[in-house]
Tab-separated table of C-alpha atoms in Angstrom:
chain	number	residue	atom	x	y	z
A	1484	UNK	CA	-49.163	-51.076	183.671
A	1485	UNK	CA	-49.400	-51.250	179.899
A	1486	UNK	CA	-46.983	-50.092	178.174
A	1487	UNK	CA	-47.785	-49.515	174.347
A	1488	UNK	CA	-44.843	-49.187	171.933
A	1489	UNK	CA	-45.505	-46.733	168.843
A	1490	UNK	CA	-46.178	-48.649	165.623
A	1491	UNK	CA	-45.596	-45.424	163.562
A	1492	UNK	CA	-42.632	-44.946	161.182
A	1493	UNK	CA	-40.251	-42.575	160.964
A	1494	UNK	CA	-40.762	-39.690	158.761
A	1495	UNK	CA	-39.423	-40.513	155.376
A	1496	UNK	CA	-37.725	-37.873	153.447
A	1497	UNK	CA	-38.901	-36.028	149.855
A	1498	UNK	CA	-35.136	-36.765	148.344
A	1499	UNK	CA	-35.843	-40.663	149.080
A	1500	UNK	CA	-38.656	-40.795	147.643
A	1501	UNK	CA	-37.596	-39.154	144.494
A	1502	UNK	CA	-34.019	-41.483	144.257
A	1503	UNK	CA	-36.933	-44.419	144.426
A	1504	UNK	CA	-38.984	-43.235	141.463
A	1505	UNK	CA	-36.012	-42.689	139.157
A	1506	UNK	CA	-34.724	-46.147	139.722
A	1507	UNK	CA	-38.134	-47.787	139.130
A	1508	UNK	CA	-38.453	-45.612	135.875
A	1509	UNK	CA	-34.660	-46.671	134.809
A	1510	UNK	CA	-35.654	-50.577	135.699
A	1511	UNK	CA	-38.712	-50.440	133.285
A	1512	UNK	CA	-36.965	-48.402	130.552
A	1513	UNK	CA	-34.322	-50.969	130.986
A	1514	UNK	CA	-36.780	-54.128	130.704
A	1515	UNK	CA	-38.906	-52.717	127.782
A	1516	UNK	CA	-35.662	-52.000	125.758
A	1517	UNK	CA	-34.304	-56.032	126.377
A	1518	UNK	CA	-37.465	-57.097	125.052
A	1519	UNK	CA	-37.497	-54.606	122.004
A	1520	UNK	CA	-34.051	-55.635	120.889
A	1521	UNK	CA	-34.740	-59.316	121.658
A	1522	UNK	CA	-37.246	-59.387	119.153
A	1523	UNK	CA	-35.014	-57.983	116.287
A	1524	UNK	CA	-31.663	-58.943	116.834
A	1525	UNK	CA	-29.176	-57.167	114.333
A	1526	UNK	CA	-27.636	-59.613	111.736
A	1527	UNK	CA	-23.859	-60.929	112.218
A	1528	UNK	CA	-21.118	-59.284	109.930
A	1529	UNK	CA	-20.640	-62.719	108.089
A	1530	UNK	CA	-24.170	-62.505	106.826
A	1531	UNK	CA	-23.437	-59.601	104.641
A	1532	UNK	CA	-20.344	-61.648	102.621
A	1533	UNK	CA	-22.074	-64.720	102.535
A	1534	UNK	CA	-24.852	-62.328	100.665
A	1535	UNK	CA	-22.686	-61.011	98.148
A	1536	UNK	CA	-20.539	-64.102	97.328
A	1537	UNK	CA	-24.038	-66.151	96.855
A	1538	UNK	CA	-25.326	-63.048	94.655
A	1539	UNK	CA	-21.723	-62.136	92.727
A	1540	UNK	CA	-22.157	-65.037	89.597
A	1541	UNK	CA	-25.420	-63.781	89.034
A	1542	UNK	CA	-23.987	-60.603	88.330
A	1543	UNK	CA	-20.904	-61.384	86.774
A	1544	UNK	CA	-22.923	-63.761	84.219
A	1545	UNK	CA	-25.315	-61.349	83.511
A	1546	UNK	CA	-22.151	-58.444	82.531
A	1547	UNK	CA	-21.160	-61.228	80.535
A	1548	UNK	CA	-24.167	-61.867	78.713
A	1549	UNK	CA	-24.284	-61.155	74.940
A	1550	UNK	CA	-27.779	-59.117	75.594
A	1551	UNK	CA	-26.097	-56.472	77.840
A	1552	UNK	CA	-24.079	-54.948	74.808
A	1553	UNK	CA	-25.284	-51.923	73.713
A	1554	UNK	CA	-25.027	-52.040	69.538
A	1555	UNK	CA	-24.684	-48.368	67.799
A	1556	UNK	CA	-24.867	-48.492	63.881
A	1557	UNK	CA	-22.501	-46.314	62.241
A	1558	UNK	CA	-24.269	-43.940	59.699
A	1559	UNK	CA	-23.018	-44.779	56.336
A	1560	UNK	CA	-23.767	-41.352	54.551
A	1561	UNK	CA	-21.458	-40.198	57.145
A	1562	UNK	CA	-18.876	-42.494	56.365
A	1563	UNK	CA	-19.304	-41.755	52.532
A	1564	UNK	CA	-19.604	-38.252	53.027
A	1565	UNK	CA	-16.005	-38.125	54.953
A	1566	UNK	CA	-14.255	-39.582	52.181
A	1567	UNK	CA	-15.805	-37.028	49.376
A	1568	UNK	CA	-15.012	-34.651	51.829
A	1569	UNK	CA	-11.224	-35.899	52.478
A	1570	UNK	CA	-10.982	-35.648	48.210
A	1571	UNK	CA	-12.416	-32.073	48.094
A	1572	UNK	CA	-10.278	-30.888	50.830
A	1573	UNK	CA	-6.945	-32.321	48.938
A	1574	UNK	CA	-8.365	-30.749	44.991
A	1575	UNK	CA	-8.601	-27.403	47.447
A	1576	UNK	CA	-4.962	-27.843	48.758
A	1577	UNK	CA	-3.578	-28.412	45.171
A	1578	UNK	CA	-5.528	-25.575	43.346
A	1579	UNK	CA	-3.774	-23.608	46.400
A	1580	UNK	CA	-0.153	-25.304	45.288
A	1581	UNK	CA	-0.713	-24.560	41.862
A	1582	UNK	CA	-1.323	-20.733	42.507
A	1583	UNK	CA	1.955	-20.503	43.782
A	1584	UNK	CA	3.539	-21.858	40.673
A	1585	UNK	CA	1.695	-20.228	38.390
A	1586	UNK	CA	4.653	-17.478	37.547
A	1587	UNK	CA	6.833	-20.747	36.797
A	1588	UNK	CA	7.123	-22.120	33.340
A	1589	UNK	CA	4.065	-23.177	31.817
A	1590	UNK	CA	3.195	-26.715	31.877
A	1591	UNK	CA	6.212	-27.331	34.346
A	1592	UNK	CA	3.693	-28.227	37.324
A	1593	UNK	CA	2.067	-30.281	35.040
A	1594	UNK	CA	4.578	-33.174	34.470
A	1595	UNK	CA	5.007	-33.194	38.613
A	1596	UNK	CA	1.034	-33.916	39.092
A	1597	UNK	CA	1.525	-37.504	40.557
A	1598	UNK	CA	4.158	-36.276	43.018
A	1599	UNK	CA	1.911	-33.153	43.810
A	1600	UNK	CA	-0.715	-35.301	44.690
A	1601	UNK	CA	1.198	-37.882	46.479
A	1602	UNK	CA	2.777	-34.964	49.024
A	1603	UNK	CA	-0.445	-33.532	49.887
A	1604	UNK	CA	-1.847	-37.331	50.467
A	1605	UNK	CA	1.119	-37.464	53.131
A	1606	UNK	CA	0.640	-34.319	54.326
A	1607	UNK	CA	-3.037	-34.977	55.130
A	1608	UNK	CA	-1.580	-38.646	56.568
A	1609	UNK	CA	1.568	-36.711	58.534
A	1610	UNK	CA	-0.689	-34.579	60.372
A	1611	UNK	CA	-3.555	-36.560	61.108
A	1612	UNK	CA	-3.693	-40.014	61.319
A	1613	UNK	CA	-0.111	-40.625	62.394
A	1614	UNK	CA	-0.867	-38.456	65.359
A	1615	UNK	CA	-4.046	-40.179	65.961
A	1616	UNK	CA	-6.227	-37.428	64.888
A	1617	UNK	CA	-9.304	-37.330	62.055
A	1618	UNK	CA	-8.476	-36.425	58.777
A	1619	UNK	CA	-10.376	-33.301	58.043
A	1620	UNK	CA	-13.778	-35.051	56.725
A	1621	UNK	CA	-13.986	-37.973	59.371
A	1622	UNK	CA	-13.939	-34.692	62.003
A	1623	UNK	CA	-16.848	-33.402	60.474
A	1624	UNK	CA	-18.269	-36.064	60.133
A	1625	UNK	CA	-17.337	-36.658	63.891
A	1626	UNK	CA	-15.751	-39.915	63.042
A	1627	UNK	CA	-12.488	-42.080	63.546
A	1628	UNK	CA	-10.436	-44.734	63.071
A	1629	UNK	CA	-10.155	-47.906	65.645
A	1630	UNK	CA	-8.119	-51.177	65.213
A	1631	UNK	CA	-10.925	-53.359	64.785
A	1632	UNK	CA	-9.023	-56.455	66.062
A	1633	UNK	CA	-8.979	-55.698	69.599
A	1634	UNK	CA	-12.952	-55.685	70.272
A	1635	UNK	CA	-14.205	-58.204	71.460
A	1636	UNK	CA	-17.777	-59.037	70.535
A	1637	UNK	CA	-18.368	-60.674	73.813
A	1638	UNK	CA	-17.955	-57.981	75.690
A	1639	UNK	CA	-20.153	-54.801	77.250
A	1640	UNK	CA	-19.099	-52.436	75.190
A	1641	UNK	CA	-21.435	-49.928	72.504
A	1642	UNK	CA	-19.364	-50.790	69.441
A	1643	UNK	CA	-19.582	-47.213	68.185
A	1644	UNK	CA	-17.593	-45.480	70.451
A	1645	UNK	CA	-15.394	-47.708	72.517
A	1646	UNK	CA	-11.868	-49.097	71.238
A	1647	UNK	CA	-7.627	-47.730	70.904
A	1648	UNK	CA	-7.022	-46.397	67.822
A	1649	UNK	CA	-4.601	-47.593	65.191
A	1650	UNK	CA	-1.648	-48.637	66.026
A	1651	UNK	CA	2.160	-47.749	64.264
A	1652	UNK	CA	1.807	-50.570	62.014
A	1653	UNK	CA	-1.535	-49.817	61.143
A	1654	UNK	CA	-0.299	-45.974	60.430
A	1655	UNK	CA	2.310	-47.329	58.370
A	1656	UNK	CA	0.146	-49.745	56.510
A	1657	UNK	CA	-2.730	-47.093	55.684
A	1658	UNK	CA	0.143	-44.054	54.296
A	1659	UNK	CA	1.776	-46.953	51.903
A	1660	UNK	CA	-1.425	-48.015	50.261
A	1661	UNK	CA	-2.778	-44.881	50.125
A	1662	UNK	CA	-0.185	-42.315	49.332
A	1663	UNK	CA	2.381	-45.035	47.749
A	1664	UNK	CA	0.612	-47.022	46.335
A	1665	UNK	CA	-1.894	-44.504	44.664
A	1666	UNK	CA	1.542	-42.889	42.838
A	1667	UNK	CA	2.946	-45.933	42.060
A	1668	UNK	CA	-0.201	-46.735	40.079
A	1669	UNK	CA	-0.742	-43.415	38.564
A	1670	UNK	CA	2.843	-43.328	37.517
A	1671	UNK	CA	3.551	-46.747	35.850
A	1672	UNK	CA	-0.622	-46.255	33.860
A	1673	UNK	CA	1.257	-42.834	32.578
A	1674	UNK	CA	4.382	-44.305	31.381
A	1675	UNK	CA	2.897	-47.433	29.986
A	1676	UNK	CA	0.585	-44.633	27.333
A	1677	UNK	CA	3.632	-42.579	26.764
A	1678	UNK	CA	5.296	-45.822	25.520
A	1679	UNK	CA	2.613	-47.223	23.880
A	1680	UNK	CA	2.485	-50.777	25.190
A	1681	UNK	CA	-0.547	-51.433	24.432
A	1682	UNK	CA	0.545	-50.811	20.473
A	1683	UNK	CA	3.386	-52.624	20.711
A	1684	UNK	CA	4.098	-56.221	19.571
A	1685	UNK	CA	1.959	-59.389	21.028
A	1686	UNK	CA	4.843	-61.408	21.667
A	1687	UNK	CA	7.295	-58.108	23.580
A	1688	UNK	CA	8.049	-57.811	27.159
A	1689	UNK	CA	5.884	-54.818	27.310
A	1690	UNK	CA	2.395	-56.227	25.764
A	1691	UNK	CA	2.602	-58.886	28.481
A	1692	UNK	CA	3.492	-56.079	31.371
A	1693	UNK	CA	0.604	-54.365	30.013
A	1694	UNK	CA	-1.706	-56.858	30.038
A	1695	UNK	CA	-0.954	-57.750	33.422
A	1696	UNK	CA	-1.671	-54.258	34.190
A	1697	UNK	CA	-5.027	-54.396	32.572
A	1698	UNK	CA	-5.853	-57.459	34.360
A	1699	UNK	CA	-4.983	-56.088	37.730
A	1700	UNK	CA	-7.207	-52.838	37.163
A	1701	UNK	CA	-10.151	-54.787	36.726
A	1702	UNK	CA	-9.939	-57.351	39.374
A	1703	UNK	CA	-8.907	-54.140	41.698
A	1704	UNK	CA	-12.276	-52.549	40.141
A	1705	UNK	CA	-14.689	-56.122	40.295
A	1706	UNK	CA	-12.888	-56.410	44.648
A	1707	UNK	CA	-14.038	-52.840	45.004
A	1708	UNK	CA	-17.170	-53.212	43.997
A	1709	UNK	CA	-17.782	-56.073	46.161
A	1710	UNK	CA	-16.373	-54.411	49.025
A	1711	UNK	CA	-19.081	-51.391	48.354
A	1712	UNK	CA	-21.900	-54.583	48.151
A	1713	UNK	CA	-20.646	-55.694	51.445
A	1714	UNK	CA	-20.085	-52.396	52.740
A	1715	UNK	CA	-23.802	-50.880	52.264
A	1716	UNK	CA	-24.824	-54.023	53.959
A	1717	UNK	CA	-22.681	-54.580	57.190
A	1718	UNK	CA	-21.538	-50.923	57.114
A	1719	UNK	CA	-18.167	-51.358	57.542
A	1720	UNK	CA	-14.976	-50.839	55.791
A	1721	UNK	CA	-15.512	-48.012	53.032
A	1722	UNK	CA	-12.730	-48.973	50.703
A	1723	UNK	CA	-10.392	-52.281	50.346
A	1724	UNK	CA	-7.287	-50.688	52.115
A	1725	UNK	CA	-9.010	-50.085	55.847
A	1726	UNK	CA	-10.793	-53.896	55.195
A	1727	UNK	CA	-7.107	-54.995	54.469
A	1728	UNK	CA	-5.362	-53.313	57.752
A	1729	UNK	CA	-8.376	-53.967	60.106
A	1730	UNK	CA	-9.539	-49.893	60.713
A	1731	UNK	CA	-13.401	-49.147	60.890
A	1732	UNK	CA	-14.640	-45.795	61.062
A	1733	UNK	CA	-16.712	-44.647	64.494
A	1734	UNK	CA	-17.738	-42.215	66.066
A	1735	UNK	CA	-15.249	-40.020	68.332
A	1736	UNK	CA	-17.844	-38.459	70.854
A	1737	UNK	CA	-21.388	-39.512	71.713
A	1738	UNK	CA	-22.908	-35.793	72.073
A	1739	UNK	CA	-21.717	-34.707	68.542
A	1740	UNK	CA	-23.698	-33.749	65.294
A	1741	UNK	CA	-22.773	-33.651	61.581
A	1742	UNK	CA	-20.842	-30.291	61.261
A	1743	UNK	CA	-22.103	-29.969	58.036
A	1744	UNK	CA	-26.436	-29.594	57.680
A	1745	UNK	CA	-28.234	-31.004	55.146
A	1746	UNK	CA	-29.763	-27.624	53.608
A	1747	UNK	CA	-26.119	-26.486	53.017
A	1748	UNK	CA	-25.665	-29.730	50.862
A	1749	UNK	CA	-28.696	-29.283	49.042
A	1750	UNK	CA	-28.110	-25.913	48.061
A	1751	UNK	CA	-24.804	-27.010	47.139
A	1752	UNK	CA	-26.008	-29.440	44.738
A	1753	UNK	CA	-29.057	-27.374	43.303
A	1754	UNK	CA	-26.059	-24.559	42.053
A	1755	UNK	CA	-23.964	-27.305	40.770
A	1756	UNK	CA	-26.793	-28.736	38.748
A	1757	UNK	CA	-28.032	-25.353	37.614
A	1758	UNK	CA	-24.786	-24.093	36.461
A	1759	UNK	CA	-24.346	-27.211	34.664
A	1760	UNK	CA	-27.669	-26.714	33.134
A	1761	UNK	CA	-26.456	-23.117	31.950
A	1762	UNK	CA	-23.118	-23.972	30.214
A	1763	UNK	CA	-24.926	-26.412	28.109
A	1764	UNK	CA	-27.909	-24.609	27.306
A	1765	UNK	CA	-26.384	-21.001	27.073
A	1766	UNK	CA	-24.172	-22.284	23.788
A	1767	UNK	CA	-26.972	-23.901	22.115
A	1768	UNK	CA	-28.982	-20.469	22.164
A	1769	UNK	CA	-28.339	-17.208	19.271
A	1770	UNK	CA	-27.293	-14.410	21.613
A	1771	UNK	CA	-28.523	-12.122	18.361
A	1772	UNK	CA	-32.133	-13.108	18.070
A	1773	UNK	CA	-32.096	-12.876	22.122
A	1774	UNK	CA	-30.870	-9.323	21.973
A	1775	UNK	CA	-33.208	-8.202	19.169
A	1776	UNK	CA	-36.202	-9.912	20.919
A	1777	UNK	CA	-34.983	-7.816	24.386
A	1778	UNK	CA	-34.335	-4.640	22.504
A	1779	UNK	CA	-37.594	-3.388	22.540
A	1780	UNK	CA	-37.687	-3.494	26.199
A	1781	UNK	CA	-34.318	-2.236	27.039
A	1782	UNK	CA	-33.511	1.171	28.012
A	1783	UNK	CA	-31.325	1.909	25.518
A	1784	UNK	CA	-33.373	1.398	22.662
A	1785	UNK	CA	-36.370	4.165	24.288
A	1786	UNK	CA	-33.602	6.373	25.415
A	1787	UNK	CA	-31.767	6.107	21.580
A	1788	UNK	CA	-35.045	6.635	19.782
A	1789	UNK	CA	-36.095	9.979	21.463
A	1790	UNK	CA	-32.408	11.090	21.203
A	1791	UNK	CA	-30.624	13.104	18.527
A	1792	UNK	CA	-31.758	11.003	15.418
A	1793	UNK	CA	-28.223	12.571	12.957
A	1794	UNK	CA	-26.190	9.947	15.450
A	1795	UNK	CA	-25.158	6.657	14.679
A	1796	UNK	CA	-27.777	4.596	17.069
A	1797	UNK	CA	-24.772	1.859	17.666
A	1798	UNK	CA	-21.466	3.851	18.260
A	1799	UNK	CA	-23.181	7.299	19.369
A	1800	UNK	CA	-21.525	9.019	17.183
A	1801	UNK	CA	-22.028	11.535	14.325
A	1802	UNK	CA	-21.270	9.100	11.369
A	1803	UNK	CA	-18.424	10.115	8.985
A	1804	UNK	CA	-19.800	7.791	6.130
A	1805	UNK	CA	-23.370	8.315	6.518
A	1806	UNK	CA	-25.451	5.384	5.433
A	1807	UNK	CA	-29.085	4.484	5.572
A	1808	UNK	CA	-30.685	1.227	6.656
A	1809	UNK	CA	-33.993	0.424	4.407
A	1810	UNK	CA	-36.745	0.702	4.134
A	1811	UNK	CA	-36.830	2.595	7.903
A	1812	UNK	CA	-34.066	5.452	6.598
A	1813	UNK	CA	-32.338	5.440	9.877
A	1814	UNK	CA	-28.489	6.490	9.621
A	1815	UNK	CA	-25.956	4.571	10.663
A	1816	UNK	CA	-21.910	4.608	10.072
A	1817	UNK	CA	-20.809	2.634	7.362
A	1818	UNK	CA	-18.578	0.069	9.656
A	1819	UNK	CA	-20.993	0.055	11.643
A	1820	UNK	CA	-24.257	-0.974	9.911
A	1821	UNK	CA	-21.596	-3.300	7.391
A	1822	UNK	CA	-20.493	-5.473	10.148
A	1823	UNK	CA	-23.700	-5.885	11.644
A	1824	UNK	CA	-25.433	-7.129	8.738
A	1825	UNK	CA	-22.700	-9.194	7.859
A	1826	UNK	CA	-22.688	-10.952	11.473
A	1827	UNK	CA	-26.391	-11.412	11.501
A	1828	UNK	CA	-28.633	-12.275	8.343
A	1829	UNK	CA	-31.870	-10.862	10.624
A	1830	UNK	CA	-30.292	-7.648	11.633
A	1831	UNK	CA	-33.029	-4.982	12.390
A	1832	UNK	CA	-32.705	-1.706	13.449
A	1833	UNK	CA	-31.104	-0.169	16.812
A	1834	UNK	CA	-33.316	2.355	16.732
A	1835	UNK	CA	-36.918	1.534	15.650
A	1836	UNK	CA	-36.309	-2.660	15.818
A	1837	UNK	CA	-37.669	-3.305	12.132
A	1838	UNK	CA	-35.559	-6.118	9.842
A	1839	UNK	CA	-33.130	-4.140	7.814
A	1840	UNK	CA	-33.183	-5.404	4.337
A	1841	UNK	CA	-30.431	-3.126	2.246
A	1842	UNK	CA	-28.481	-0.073	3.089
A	1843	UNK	CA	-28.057	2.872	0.909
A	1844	UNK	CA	-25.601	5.471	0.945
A	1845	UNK	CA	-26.887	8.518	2.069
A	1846	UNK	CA	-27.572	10.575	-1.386
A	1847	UNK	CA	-26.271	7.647	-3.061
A	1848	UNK	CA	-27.128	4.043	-4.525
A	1849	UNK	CA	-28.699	1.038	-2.844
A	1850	UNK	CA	-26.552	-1.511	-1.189
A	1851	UNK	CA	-27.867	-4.607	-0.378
A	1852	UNK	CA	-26.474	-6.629	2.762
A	1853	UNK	CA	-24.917	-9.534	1.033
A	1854	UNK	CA	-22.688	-8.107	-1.056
């Protein structure tokens, strides 16, 4: 008897079969990740300082290079500008100083002018640069001092802006030439006329003093002038005393304008040279011969010739000494139509404008002007 034994399976389960299919998915997730990240394998962390200490000289010697400075030129109307407007500020101050003493006695102020001048100098000096602020031109100009001896041309810097400021030696320095210095000098020119050295013998103490003196006013006058060659050019150092202590004028901020506009400076000088124009013309001109060649276009001539014609035309009043101006007949007072003859040889009439050649009394003789 054959006995057969069943070659079936068992029944296999749905949960089994699921377990399978998520480990076959996880296996080829798995194997196509490793090959992914095999191809590109992420670099070591020594890589990245072996980078920058094979790239750091190249940047440190291009920093260092003199091409990588960026250059700004000062403006030198700005420069020259500050100053002129550093001198009107101080002529401003003392016109203010003088109004106070004006109830004093007269000419009092007058032999103090070199010490008036020197205290406002320090004044200006107290309260600005020795507190490392502008004067009051450099800030509109938007400029300041630096201490020129600390920049280094070699390196990255814009040489407008960048650099300390003066230091207390420097402060010191700049208020003894300027506001010292300056009195000195005013004071020892003054006594040296009131003495009269330069009158004085050739072989005295004083001759020689002021001959020295002489000498050192021009060679102060031929340096200055150099300086201003040298300055136009390089555009630095306005004046001898901030070449001497080493202080060059720059700018304070980089987003700043002038304060002051060019069309306010042009107006500024177009008055000035128009009232200069005036006060030497207006002397030159006869303010008679203007007035009589006016007169016949003024209102007071139309309104005097239709009004009562028994009234002096000049004082507007009924005339006490009545007197006639020929050949017209007009009447005048006798003060009146005296003096104006007598001022002006041309006179002519207030009334009807024609040249008045006599004057008669009226009802009595002819008068003629010149007598």
């Amino acid at each position: 008897m054959d006995v057969r034994i069943p070659t079936h399976s068992p029944p296999i389960s749905p949960v089994s079969v699921s377990y399978k299919k998520i480990q076959t998915m996880r296996e080829t997730l798995a194997s196509t990740s490793s090959s992914a990240t095999s191809d590109s394998t992420p670099p070591i962390e020594t890589a990245w300082i072996n980078a920058h200490e094979r790239l750091s000289p190249r940047w440190q010697s291009s920093a260092l290079s003199p091409q990588s400075s960026i250059p700004i030129a000062i403006s030198r109307v700005n420069q020259v500008d500050a100053g002129r407007l550093d001198i009107e500020m101080s002529a401003m101050l003392k016109e203010q100083m003088v109004k106070v003493f004006s109830v004093m006695k007269p000419g009092l102020l007058f032999q103090y002018e070199a010490e008036l001048d020197a205290f406002l100098e320090f004044l200006i000096w107290r309260f600005s640069i020795w507190v490392d602020k502008p004067t009051p031109g450099n800030a509109l100009m938007n400029l300041r001092y630096r201490d020129e001896r600390t920049m280094d041309s070699r390196s990255k810097i814009r040489t407008g802006l960048e650099g300390p400021g003066l230091t207390v030696y420097q402060k010191i320095g700049y208020c003894i030439a300027t506001v010292g210095g300056q009195y000195i000098w005013t004071r020892l020119q003054s006594f040296s006329a009131f003495r009269q050295w330069g009158d004085s013998d050739q072989r005295s103490l004083a001759r020689r003093i002021w001959f020295i003196v002489q000498r050192i006013e021009g060679f102060y006058k031929a340096a200055s002038f150099t300086n201003l060659l040298i300055f136009l050019y390089t555009g630095r150092y306005r004046n001898l005393i901030e070449r001497l202590i080493k202080a060059r004028l720059v700018y304070g901020s980089p987003h700043m304008n002038r304060a002051v506009s060019f069309e306010y400076m042009n107006r500024q000088l177009v008055w000035n040279e128009f009232s200069e124009m005036l006060l030497l013309l207006l002397p030159l001109l006869n303010s008679s011969s203007m007035k009589s060649f006016l007169r016949p276009f003024s209102k007071d001539n139309s309104s005097g010739s239709s009004g009562d014609e028994t009234l002096c035309p000049i004082c507007q009043t009924n005339p006490t000494t009545a007197y006639l101006a020929l050949p017209c007949q007009h009447r005048y007072c006798y003060y009146c139509l005296r003096t104006r003859c007598a001022a002006t040889p041309s006179f002519r009439c207030a009334r009807c404008g024609e040249p008045v050649v006599a004057m008669q009394r009226h009802g009595g003789l002819v008068d003629t002007k010149n007598e």
